[in-house]
Tab-separated table of C-alpha atoms in Angstrom:
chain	number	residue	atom	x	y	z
U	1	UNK	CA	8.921	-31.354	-12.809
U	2	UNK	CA	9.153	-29.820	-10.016
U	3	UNK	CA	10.147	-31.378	-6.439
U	4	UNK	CA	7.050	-33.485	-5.166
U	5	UNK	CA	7.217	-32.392	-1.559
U	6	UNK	CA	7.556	-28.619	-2.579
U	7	UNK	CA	4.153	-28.618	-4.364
U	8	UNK	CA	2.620	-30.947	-1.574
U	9	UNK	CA	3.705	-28.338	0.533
U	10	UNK	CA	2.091	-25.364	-1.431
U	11	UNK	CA	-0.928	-27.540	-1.732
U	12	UNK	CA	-1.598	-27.752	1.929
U	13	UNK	CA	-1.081	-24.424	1.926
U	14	UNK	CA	2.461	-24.520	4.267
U	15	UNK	CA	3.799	-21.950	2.457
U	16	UNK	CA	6.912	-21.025	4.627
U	17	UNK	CA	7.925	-24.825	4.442
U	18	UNK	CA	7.087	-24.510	-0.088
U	19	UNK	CA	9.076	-21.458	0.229
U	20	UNK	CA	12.150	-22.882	1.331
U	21	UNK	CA	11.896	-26.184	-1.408
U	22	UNK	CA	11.098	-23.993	-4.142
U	23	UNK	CA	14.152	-21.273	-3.392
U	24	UNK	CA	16.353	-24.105	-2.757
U	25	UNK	CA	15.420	-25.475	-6.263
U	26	UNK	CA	15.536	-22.147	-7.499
U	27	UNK	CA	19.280	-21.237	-6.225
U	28	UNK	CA	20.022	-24.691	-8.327
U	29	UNK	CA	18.259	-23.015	-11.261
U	30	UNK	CA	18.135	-19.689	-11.277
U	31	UNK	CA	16.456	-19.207	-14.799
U	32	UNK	CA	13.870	-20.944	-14.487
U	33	UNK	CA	11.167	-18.450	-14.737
U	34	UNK	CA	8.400	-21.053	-13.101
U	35	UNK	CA	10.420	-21.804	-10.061
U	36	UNK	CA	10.835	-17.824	-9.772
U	37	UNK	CA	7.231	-17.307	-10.133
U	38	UNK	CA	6.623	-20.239	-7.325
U	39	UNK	CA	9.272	-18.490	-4.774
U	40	UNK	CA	6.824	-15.343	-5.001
U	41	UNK	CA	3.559	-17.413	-4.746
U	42	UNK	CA	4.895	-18.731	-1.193
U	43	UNK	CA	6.937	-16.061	-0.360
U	44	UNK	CA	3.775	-13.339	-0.459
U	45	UNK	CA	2.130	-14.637	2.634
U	46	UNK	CA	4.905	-13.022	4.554
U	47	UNK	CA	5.331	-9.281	2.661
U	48	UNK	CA	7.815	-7.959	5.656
U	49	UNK	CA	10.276	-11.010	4.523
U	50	UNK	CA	13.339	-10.381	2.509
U	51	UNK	CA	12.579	-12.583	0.791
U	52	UNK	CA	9.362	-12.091	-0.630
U	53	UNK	CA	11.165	-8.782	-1.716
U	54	UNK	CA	13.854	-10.439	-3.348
U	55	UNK	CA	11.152	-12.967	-5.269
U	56	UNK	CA	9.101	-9.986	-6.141
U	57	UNK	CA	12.178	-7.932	-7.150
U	58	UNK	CA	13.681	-10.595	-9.121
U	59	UNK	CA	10.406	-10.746	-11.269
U	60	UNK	CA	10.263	-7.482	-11.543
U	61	UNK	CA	13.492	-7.135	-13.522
U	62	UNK	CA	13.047	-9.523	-16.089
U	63	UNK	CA	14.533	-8.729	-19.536
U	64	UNK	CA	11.959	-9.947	-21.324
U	65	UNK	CA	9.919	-7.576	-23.143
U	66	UNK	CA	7.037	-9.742	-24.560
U	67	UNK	CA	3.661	-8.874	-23.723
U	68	UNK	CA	2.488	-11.936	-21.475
U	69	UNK	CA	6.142	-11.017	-19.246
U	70	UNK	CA	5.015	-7.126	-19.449
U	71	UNK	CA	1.117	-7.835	-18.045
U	72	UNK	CA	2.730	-10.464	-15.831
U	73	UNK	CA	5.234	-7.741	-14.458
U	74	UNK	CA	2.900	-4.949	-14.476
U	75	UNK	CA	0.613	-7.451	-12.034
U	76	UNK	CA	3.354	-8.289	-9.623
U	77	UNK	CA	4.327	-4.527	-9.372
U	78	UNK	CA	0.614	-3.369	-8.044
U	79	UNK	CA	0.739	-6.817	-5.985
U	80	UNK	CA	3.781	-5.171	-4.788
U	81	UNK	CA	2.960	-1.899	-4.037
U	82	UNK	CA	0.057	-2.714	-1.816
U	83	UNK	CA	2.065	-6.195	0.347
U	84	UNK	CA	5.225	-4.620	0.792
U	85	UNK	CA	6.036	-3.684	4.044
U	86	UNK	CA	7.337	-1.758	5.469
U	87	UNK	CA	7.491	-0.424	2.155
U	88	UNK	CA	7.934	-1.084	-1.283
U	89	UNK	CA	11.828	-1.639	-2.271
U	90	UNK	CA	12.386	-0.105	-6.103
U	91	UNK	CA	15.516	1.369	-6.974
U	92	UNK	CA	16.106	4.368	-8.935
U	93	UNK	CA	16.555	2.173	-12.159
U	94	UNK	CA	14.252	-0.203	-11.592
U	95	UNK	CA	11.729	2.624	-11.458
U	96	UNK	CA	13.315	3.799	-15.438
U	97	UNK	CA	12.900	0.263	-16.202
U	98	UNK	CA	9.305	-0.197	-14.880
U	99	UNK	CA	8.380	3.180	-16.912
U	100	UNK	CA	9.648	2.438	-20.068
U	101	UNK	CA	8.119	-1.132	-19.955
U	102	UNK	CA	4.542	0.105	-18.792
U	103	UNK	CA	5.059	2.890	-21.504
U	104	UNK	CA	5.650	0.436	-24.258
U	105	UNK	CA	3.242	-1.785	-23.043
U	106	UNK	CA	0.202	1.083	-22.977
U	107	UNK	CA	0.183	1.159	-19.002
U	108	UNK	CA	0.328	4.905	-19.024
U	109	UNK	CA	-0.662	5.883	-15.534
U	110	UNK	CA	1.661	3.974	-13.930
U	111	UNK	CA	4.268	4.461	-16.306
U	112	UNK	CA	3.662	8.228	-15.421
U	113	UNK	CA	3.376	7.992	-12.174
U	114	UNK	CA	7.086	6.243	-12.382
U	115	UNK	CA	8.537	8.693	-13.991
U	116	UNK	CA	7.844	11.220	-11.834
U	117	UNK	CA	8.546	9.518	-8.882
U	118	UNK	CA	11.775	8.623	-10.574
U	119	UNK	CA	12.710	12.519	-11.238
U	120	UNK	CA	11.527	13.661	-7.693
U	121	UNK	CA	13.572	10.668	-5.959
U	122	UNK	CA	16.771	10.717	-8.162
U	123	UNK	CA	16.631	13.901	-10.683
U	124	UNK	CA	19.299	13.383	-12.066
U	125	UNK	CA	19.162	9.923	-13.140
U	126	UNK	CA	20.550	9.175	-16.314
U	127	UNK	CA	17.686	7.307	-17.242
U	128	UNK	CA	14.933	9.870	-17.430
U	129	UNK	CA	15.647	11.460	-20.819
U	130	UNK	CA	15.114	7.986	-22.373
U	131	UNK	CA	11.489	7.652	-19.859
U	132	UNK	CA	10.660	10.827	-21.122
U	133	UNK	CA	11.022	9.862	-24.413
U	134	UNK	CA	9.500	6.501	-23.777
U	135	UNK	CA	6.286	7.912	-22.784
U	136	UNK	CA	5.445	10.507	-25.496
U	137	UNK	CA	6.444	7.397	-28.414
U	138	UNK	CA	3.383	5.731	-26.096
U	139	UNK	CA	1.485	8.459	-26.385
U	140	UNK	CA	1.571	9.048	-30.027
U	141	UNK	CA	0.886	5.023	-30.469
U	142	UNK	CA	-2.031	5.734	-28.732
U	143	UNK	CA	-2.596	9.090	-30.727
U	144	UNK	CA	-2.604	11.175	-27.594
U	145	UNK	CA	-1.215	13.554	-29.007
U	146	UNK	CA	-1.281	16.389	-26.972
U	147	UNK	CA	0.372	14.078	-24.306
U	148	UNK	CA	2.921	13.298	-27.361
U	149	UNK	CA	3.736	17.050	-27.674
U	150	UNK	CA	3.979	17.830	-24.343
U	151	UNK	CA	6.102	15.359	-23.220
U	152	UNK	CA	8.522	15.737	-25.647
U	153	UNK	CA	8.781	19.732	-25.108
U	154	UNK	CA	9.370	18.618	-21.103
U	155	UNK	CA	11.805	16.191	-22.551
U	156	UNK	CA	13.938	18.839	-24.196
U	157	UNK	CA	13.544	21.385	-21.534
U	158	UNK	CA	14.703	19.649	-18.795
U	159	UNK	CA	17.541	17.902	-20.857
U	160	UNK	CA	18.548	19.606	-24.083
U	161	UNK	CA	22.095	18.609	-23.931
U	162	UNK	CA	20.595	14.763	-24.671
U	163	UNK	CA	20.776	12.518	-27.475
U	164	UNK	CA	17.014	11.858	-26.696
U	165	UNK	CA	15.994	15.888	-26.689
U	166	UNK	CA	17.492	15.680	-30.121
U	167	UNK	CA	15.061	13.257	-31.157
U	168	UNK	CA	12.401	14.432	-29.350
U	169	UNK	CA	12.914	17.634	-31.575
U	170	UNK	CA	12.741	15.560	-34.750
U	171	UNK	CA	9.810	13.842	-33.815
U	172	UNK	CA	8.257	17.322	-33.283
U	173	UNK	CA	9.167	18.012	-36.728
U	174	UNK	CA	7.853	15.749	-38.392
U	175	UNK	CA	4.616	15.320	-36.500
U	176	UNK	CA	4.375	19.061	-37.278
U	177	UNK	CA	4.556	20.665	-34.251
């Protein structure tokens, strides 16, 4: 399926030379997901590259919100954090993004540690009411429920003017304070 002397190259381990097939290929096709996950494979031996940012990046923000795409993007993004160099590159909303999909997918501490990396680096994204909120609808899924109550008071502190601070006070409502 995919082009012979791409995956010869990858198999000999020439992974600058795969690199270049596969995001040839890959600018032919840009949804397919396997190609995608290929371009990161060989571009990950060289983590200063843009383009091994780029793959990485582009995996990062898939849509998808199924749970082999959320363990397979939660992988890539601690993969990520410790290759990138100089640094990491996550924007402000891919940070909201990565937090509400680690939320939903029970990834709490890294879905926590998001968030508040998200509200000391841009505080006053539009995002964070809804991460917020994200995060204590994990909690109480996982009956923490402290974590549940706390969160959403923080939620509606920090933005009471919010559509999700006015859900955050039903939810305290009916979960009884």
């Amino acid at each position: 399926r995919f082009d012979q002397t791409g995956m010869a190259y990858l198999t000999a381990m020439e992974f600058a030379k795969a690199h270049q097939v596969f995001k040839a290929l890959l600018a032919q096709h840009p949804s397919d997901l396997e190609l995608a996950r290929l371009c990161y494979r060989t571009a990950k031996h060289d983590s200063r590259s843009a383009d091994y940012h780029s793959a990485a990046l582009r995996l990062l923000n898939l849509p998808a919100q199924d749970e082999e795409t959320t363990l397979q993007t939660h992988q890539i993004f601690h993969e990520y954090l410790a290759a990138a160099k100089p640094a990491p590159k996550l924007s402000a909303d891919l940070l909201a993004k990565l937090a509400q999909r680690f939320a939903a997918g029970g990834q709490f501490d890294d879905a926590e540690k998001l968030a508040v990396l998200l509200q000391r680096s841009a505080p006053q994204h539009e995002q964070i009411p809804a991460v917020l909120l994200a995060l204590a609808r994990a909690h109480y899924r996982a009956q923490r429920l402290d974590l549940f109550r706390s969160g959403l008071a923080e939620l509606i502190e920090k933005f009471p003017a919010s559509p999700q601070a006015e859900t955050a006070q039903d939810m305290l409502r009916v979960a009884g304070r």
